PDB file of C-alpha atoms in Angstrom:
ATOM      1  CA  UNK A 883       0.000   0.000   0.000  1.00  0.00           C
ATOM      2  CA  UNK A 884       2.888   2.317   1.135  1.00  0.00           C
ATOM      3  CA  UNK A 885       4.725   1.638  -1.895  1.00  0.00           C
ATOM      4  CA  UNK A 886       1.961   2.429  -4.660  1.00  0.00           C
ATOM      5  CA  UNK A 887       0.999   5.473  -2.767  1.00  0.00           C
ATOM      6  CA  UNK A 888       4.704   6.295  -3.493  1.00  0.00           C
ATOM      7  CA  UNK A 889       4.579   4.916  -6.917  1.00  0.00           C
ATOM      8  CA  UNK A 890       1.159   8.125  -7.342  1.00  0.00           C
ATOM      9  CA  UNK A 891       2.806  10.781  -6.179  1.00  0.00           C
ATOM     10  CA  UNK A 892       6.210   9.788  -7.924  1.00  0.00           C
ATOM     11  CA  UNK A 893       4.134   9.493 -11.371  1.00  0.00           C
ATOM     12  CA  UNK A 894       2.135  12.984 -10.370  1.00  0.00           C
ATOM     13  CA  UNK A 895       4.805  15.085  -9.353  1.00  0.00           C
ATOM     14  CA  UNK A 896       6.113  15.912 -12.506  1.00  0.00           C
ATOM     15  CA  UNK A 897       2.956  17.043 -14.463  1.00  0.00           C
ATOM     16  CA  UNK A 898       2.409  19.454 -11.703  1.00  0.00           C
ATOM     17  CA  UNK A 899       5.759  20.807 -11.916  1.00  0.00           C
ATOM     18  CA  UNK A 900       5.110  21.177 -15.864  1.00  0.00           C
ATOM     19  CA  UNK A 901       1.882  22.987 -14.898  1.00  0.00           C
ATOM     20  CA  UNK A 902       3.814  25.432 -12.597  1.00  0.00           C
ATOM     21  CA  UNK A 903       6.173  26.297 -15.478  1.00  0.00           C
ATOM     22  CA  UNK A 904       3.381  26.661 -18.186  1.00  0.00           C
ATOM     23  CA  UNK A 905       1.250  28.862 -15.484  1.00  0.00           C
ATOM     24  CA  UNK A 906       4.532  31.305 -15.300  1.00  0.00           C
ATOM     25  CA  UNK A 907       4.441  31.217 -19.447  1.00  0.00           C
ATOM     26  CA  UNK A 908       0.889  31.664 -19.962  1.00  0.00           C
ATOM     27  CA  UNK A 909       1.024  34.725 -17.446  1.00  0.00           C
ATOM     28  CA  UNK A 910       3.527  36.542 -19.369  1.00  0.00           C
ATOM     29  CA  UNK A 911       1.737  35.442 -22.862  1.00  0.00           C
ATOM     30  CA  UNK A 912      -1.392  37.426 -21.342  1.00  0.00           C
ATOM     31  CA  UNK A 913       0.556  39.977 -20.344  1.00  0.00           C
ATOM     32  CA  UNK A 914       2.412  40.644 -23.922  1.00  0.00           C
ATOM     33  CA  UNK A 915      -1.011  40.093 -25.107  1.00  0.00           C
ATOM     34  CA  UNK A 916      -2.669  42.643 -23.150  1.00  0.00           C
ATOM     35  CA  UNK A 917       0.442  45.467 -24.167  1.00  0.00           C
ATOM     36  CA  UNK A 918      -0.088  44.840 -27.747  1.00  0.00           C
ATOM     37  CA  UNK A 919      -3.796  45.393 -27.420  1.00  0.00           C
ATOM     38  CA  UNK A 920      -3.401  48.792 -25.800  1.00  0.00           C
ATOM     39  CA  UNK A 921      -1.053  49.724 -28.749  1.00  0.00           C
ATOM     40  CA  UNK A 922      -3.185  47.974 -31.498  1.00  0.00           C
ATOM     41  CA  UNK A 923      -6.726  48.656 -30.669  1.00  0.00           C
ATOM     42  CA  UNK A 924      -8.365  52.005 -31.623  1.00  0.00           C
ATOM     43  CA  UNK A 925      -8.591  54.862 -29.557  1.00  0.00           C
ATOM     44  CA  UNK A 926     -12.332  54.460 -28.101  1.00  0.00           C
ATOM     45  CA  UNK A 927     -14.709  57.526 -29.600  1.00  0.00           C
ATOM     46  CA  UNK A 928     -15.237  61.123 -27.637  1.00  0.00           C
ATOM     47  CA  UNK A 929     -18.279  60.399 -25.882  1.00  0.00           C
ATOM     48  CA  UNK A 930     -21.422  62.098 -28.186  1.00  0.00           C
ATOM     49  CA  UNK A 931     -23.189  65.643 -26.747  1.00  0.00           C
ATOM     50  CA  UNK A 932     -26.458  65.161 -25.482  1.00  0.00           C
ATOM     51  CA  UNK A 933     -29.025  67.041 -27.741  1.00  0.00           C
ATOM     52  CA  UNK A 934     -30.662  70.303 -26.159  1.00  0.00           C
ATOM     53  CA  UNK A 935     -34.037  71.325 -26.530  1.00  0.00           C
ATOM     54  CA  UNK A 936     -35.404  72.653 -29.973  1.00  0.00           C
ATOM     55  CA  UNK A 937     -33.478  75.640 -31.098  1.00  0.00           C
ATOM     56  CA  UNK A 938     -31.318  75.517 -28.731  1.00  0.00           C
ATOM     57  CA  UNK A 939     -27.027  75.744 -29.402  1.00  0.00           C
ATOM     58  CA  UNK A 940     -25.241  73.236 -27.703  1.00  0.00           C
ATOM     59  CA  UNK A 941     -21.372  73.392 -27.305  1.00  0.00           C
ATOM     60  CA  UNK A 942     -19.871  70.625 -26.395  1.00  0.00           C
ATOM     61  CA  UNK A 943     -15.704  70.702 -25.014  1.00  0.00           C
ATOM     62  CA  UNK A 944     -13.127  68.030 -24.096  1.00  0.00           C
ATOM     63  CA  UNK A 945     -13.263  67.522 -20.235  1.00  0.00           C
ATOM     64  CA  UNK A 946      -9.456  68.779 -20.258  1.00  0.00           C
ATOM     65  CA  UNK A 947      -9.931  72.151 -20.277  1.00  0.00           C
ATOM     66  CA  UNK A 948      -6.704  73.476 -18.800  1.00  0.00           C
ATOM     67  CA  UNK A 949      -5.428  72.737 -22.006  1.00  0.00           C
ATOM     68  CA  UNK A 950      -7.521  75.506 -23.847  1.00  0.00           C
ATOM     69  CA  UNK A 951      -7.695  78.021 -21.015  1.00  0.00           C
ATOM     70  CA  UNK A 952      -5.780  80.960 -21.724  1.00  0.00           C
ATOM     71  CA  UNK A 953      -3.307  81.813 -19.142  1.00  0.00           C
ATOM     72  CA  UNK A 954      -3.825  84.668 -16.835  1.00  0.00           C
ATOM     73  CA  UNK A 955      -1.095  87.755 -17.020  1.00  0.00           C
ATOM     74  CA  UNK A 956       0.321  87.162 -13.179  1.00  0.00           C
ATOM     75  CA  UNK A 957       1.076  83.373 -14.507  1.00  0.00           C
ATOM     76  CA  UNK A 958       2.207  84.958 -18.095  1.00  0.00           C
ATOM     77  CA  UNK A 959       3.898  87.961 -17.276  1.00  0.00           C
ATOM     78  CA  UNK A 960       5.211  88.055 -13.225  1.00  0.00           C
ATOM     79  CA  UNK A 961       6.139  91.802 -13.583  1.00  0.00           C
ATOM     80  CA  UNK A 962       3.376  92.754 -14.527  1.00  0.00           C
ATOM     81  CA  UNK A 963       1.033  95.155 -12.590  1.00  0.00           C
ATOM     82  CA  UNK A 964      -2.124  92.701 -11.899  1.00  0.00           C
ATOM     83  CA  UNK A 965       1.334  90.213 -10.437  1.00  0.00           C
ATOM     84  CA  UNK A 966       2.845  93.003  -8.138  1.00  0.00           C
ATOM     85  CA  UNK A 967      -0.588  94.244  -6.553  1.00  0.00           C
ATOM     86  CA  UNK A 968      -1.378  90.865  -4.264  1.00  0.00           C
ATOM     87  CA  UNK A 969      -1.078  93.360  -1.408  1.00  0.00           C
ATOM     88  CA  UNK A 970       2.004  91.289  -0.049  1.00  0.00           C
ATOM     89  CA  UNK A 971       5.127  94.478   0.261  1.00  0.00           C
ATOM     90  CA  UNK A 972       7.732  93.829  -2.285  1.00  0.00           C
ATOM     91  CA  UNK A 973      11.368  92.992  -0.791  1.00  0.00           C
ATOM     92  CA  UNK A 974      13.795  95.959  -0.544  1.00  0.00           C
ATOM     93  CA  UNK A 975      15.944  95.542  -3.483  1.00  0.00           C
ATOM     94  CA  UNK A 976      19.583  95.373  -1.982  1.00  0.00           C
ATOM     95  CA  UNK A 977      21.892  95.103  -4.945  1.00  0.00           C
ATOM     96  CA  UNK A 978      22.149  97.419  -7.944  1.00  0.00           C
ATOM     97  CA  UNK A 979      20.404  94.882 -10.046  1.00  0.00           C
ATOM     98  CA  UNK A 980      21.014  93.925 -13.207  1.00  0.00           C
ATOM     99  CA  UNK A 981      22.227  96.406 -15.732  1.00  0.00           C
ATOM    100  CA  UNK A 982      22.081  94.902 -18.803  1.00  0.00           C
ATOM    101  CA  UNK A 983      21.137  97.326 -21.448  1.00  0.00           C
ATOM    102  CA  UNK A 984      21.184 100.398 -19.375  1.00  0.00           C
ATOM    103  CA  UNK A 985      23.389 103.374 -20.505  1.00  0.00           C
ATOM    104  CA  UNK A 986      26.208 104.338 -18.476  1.00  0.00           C
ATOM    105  CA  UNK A 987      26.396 101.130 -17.032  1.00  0.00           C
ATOM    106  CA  UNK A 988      29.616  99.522 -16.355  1.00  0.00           C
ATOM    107  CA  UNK A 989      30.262  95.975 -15.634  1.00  0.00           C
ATOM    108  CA  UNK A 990      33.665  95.006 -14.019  1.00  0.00           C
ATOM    109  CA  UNK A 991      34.282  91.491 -12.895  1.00  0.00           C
ATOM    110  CA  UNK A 992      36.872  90.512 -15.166  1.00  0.00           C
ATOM    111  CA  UNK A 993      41.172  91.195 -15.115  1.00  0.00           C
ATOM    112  CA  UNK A 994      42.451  92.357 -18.723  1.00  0.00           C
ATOM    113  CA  UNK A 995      44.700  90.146 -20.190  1.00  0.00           C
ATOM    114  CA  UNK A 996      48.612  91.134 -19.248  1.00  0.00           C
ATOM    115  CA  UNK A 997      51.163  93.015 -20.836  1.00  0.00           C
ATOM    116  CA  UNK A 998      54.277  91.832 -20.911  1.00  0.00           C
ATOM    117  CA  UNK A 999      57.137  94.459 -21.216  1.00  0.00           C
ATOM    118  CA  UNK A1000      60.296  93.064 -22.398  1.00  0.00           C
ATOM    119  CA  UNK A1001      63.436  95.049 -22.559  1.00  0.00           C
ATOM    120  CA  UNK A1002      65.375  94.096 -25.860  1.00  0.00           C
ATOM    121  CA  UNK A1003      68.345  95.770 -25.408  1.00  0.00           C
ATOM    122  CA  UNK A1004      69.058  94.603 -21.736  1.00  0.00           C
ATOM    123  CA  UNK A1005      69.475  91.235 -23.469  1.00  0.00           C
ATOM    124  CA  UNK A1006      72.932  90.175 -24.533  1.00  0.00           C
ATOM    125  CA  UNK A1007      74.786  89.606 -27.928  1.00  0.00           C
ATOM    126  CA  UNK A1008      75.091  86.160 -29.097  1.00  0.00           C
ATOM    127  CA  UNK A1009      78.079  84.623 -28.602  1.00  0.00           C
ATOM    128  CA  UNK A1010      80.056  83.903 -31.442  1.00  0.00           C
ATOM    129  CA  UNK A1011      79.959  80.665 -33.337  1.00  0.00           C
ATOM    130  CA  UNK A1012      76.979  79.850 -31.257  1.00  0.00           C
ATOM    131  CA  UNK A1013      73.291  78.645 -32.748  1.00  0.00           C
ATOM    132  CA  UNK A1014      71.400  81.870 -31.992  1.00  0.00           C
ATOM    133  CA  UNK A1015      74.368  83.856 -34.053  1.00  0.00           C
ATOM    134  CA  UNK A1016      74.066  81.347 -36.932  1.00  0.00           C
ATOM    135  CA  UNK A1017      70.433  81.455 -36.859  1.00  0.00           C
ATOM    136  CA  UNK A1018      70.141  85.484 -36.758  1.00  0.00           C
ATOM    137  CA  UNK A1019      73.089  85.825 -39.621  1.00  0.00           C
ATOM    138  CA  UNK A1020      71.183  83.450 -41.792  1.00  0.00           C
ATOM    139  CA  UNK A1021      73.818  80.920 -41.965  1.00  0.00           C
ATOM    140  CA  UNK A1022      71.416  77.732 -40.198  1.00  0.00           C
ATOM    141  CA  UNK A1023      67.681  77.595 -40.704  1.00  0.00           C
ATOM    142  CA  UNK A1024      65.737  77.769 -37.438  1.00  0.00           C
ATOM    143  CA  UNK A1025      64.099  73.980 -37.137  1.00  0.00           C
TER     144      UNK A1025
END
């Protein structure tokens, strides 16, 4: 008795290991199956306006309508007046600010390149014979 009830679950256990493995595969196969039906299926219809009374105009919008509002002019422009009067002081304005454009402005920040001041004549005469005499004479070509 012991031994065919060993016999069973030696003969079962490998089918249900085989199902285990195909269960893993045919979870991924729906799942590949399920990305390629968001990119292949058709982009459901805009839901139809409900039809107003006789004579009546009915306008109908996309439910996103931050996309076709128009901004206001504190988002737009920050400097502008309708921005500055929140009734909130400005900060004091502690630097010069920028001065960009403005006439009679000058901008440091930089050092000038340097000048180099050689004295030619406090350097000596070639020696005689030497490369730097050949070279200014003419007599060897300088590399």
């Amino acid at each position: 008795m012991l031994a065919a009830s060993i016999g069973a679950m030696l003969l079962l256990s490998p089918p249900a290991a085989a199902q285990e493995s195909s269960n893993a595969v045919d979870a991924r196969v729906a799942e590949i199956m399920a990305e390629a039906n968001s990119v292949l299926t058709a982009v459901p219809p805009r839901p139809r306006c409900d039809g107003g009374s006789e004579g009546e105009i009915v306008v109908c919008a996309a439910t996103d309508s931050r996309r076709y509002r128009v901004p206001s002019t504190i988002e737009s422009n920050p400097g502008s007046r309708a921005a500055l009067r929140t009734g909130i002081p400005a900060p004091p304005q502690l630097d010069r600010g920028s001065c960009k454009g403005q006439p009679g402005c000058i901008v440091g920040g930089y050092t000038p390149p340097a000048v180099y001041a050689i004295d030619l004549k406090a350097i000596p005469e070639a020696p005689a014979g030497s490369d730097a005499d050949r070279i200014g004479k003419g007599e060897l070509a300088d590399r």
